[in-house]
Coordinates of C-alpha atoms and ligand atoms in Angstrom, one line a residue:
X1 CA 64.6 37.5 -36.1
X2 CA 62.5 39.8 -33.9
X3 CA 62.7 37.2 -31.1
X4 CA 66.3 36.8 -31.7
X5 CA 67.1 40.1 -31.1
X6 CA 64.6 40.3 -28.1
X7 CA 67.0 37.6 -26.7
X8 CA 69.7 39.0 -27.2
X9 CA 68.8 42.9 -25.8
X10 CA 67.4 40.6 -22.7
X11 CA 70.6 39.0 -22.2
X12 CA 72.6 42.3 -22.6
X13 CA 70.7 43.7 -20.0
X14 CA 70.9 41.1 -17.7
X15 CA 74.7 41.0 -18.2
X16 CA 75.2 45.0 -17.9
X17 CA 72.5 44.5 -14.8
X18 CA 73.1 48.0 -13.0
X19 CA 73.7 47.5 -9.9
X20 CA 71.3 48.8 -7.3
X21 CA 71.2 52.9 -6.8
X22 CA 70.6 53.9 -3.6
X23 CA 66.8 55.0 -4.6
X24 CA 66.4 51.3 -5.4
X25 CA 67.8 50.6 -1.9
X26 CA 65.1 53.4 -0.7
X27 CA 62.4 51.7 -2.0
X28 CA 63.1 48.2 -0.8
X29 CA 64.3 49.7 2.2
X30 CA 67.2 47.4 2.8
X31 CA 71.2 47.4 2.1
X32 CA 72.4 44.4 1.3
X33 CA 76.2 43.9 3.2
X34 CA 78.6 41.2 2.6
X35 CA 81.3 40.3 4.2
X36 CA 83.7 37.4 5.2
X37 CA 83.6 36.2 8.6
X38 CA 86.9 35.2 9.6
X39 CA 88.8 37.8 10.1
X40 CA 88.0 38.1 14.4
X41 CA 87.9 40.4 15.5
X42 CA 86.8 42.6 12.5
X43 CA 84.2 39.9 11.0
X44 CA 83.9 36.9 11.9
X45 CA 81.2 33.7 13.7
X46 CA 80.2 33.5 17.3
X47 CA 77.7 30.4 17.0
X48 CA 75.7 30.9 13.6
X49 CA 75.8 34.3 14.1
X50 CA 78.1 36.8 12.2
X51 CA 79.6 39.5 14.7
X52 CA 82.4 42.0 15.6
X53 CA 83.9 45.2 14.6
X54 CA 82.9 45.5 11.3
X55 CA 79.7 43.8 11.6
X56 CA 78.5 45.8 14.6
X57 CA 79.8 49.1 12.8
X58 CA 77.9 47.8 9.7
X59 CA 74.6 47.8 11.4
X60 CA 74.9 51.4 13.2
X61 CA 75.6 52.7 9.8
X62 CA 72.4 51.4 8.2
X63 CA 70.4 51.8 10.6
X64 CA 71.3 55.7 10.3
X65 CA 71.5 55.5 6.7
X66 CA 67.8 54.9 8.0
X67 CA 67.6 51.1 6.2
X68 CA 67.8 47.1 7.4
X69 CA 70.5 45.1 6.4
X70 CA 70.9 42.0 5.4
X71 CA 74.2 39.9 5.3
X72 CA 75.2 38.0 3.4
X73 CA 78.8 35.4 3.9
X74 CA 81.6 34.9 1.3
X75 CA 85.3 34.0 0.6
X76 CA 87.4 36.9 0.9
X77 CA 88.6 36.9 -3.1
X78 CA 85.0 36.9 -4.0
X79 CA 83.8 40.2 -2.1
X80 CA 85.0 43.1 -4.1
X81 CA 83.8 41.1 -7.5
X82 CA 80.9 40.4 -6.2
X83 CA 80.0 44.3 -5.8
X84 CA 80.2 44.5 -9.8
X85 CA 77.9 41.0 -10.2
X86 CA 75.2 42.9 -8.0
X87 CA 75.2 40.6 -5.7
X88 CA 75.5 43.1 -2.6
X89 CA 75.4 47.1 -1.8
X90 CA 78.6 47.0 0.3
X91 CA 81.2 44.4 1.4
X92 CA 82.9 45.6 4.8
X93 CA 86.1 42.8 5.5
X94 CA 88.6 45.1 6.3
X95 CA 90.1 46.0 2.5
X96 CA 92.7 48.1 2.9
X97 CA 92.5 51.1 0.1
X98 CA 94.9 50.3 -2.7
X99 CA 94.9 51.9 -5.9
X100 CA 94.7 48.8 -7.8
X101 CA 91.0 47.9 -5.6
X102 CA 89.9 51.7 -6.3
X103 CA 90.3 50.4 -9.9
X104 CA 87.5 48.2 -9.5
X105 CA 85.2 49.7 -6.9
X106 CA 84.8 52.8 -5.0
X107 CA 86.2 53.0 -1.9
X108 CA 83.7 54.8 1.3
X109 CA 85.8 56.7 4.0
X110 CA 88.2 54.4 6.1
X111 CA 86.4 52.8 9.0
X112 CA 89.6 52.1 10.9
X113 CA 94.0 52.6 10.5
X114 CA 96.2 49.7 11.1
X115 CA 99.3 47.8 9.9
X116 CA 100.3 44.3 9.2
X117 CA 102.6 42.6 11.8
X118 CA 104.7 39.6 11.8
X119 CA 103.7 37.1 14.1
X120 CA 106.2 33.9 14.6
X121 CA 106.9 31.2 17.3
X122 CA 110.5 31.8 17.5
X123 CA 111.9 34.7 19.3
X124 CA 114.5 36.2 17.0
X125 CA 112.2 36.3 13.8
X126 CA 110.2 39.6 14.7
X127 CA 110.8 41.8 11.7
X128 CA 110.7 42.5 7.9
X129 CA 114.1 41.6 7.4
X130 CA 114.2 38.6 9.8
X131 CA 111.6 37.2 7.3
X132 CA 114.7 36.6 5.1
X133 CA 114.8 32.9 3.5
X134 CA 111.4 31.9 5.6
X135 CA 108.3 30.9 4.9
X136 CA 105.5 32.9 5.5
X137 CA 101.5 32.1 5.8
X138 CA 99.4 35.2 4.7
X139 CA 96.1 34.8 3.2
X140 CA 95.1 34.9 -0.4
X141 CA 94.7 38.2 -2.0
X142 CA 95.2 40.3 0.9
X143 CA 97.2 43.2 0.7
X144 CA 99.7 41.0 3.7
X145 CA 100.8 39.0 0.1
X146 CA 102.4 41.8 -2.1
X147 CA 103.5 43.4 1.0
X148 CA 106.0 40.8 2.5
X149 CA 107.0 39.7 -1.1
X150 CA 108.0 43.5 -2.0
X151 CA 110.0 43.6 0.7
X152 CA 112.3 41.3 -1.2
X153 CA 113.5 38.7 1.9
X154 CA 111.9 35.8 1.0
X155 CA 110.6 34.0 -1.7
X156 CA 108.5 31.7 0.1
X157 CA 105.3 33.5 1.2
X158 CA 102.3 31.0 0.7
X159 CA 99.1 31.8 0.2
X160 CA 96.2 30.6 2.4
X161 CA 92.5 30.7 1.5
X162 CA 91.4 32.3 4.8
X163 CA 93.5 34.1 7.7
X164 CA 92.2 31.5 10.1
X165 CA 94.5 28.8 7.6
X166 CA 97.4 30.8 7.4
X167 CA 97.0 31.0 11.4
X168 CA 97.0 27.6 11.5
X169 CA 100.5 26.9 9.4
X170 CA 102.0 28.7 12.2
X171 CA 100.3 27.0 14.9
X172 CA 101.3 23.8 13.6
X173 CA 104.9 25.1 12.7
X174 CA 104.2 24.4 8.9
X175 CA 105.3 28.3 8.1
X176 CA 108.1 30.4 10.0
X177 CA 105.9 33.1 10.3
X178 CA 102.2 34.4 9.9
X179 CA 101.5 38.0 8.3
X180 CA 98.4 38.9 9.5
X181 CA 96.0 42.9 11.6
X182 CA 97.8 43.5 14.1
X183 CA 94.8 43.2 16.1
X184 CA 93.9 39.7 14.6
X185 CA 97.1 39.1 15.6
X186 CA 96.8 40.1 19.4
X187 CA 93.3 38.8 19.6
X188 CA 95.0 35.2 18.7
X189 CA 97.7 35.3 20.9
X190 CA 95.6 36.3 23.5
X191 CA 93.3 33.8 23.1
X192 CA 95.5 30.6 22.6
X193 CA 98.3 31.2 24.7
X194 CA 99.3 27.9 24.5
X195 CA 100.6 28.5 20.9
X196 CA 103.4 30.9 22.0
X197 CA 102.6 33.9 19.4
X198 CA 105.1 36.7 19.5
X199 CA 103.6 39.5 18.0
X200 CA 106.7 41.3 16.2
X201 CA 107.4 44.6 14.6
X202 CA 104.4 46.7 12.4
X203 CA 105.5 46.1 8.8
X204 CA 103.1 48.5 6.9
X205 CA 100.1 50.6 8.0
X206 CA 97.1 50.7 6.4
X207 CA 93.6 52.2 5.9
X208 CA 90.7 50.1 5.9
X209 CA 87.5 51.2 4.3
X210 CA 84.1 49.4 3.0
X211 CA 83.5 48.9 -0.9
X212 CA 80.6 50.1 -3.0
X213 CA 80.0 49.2 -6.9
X214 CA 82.8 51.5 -8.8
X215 CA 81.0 54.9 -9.7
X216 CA 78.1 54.3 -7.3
X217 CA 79.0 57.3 -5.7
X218 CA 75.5 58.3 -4.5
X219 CA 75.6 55.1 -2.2
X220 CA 79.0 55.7 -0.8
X221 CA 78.4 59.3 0.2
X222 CA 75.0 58.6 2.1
X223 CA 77.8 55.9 4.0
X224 CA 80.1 58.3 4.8
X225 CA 77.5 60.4 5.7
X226 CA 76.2 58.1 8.8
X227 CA 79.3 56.9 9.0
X228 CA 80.5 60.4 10.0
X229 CA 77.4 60.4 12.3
X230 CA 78.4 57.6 13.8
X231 CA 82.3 58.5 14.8
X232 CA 80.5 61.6 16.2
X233 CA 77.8 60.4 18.5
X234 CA 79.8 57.9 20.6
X235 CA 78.7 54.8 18.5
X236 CA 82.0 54.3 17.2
X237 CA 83.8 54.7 20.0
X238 CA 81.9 52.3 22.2
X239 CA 82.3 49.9 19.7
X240 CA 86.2 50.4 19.4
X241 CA 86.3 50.3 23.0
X242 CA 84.5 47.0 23.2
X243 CA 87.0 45.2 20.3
X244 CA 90.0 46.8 21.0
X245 CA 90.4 48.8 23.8
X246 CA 91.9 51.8 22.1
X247 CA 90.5 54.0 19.4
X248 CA 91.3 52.5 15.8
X249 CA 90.0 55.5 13.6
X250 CA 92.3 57.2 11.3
X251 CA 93.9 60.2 12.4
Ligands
LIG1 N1 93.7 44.4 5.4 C1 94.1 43.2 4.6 C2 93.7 43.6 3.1 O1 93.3 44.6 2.8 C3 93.5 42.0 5.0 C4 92.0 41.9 5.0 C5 91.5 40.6 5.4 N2 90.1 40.6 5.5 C6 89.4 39.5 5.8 N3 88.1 39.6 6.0 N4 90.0 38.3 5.9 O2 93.9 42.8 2.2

């Protein structure tokens, strides 16, 4: 009986496993960051090697939060659940804040404002309501999903399990249109010209922020802390500079 119960308080514990505070992160002296990696130019591969945006920003704000990171790689639908299974500090793949997320975890300041665009092949579909009776790629459980299906045009918006496959409908004229950051947008036509992308109009705008466990409040405020630090010393600014040419903070 005793061992029973011994059993079973072990395996409560390990299923209610809090998830780290940030004086665990202290003592280890490491932050543990997921995010996607294909979402260029926010997140995404260059060789082995995870890079861009968010991953650079990442970095500065650790390193000023004054610990080492370590990242780890995931599908997009599994970042924000994977805060409550412990298995990160922080996912950073460019979640827009929506109330039902902040239901789940807690959201840090926004790291960057933008929209969702439509992006087509054809000339004359370049806004919300040209979407009407077309199919459209967006990726699965991005905010780009509810977004185009509330605007009521079209019933046939199909999910895709990363950006990069809903890119490729459209690049292989399997979809009439891809809903996608307006910078992921630009950076693709840019780079594959040959596809013809015609970036259309801004459907929605949106602020885009990094995740922390829900109620792990201490951790997200020593975030926004550097992060603040980091918008003010010129960090940020390089780095916006670098990825986008503009500045992508919120105003
Ligand atoms: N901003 C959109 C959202 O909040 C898309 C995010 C996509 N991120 C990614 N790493 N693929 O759902």
């Amino acid at each position: 009986m005793k061992a029973l119960l011994l059993a079973l308080s072990l395996a409560l514990a390990a299923s209610a496993a809090p998830a780290r505070t940030l004086d665990t992160i202290k003592s280890t002296g490491k932050l543990v960051a997921a995010t996607e990696g294909a979402f260029a130019p926010f997140n995404f591969y260059e060789k082995d090697k995870l890079t861009g945006f968010e991953v650079e920003l990442a970095e500065a704000v650790v390193k000023k939060m004054g610990f080492a990171i370590e990242w780890k790689a995931g599908n997009f639908d599994t970042l924000l659940t994977g805060l409550a299974q412990n298995r990160w500090d922080v996912v950073i793949a460019s979640h827009a804040i929506t109330d039902e997320r902040a239901k789940a975890v807690t959201f840090t300041a926004p790291h960057y404002c933008s929209g969702g665009i439509v992006v087509s092949k054809n000339p004359s579909i370049r806004k919300g309501n040209d979407l009407a009776g077309r199919s459209v790629a967006v990726q699965t459980g991005s905010t780009y999903y509810e977004n185009v299906t509330k605007l009521g045009v079209t019933r046939n918006v199909r999910s895709f399990p990363s950006d990069v496959d809903a890119r490729a409908a459209l690049a292989t004229s399997r979809v009439d249109a891809w809903v996608t950051d307006r910078f992921t947008a630009m950076e693709s036509a840019k780079k594959n010209p040959e596809l013809k992308f015609q970036l259309g109009d801004l459907l929605f705008t949106e602020r885009i922020a990094a995740a922390t466990e829900k109620g792990n409040t201490a951790l997200a405020d020593a975030w926004n802390k550097a992060l603040a630090a980091v918008m003010a010393d010129g960090t940020y600014a390089a780095l916006a500079k670098k990825y986008f040419g503009e500045d992508v903070r919120c105003k």
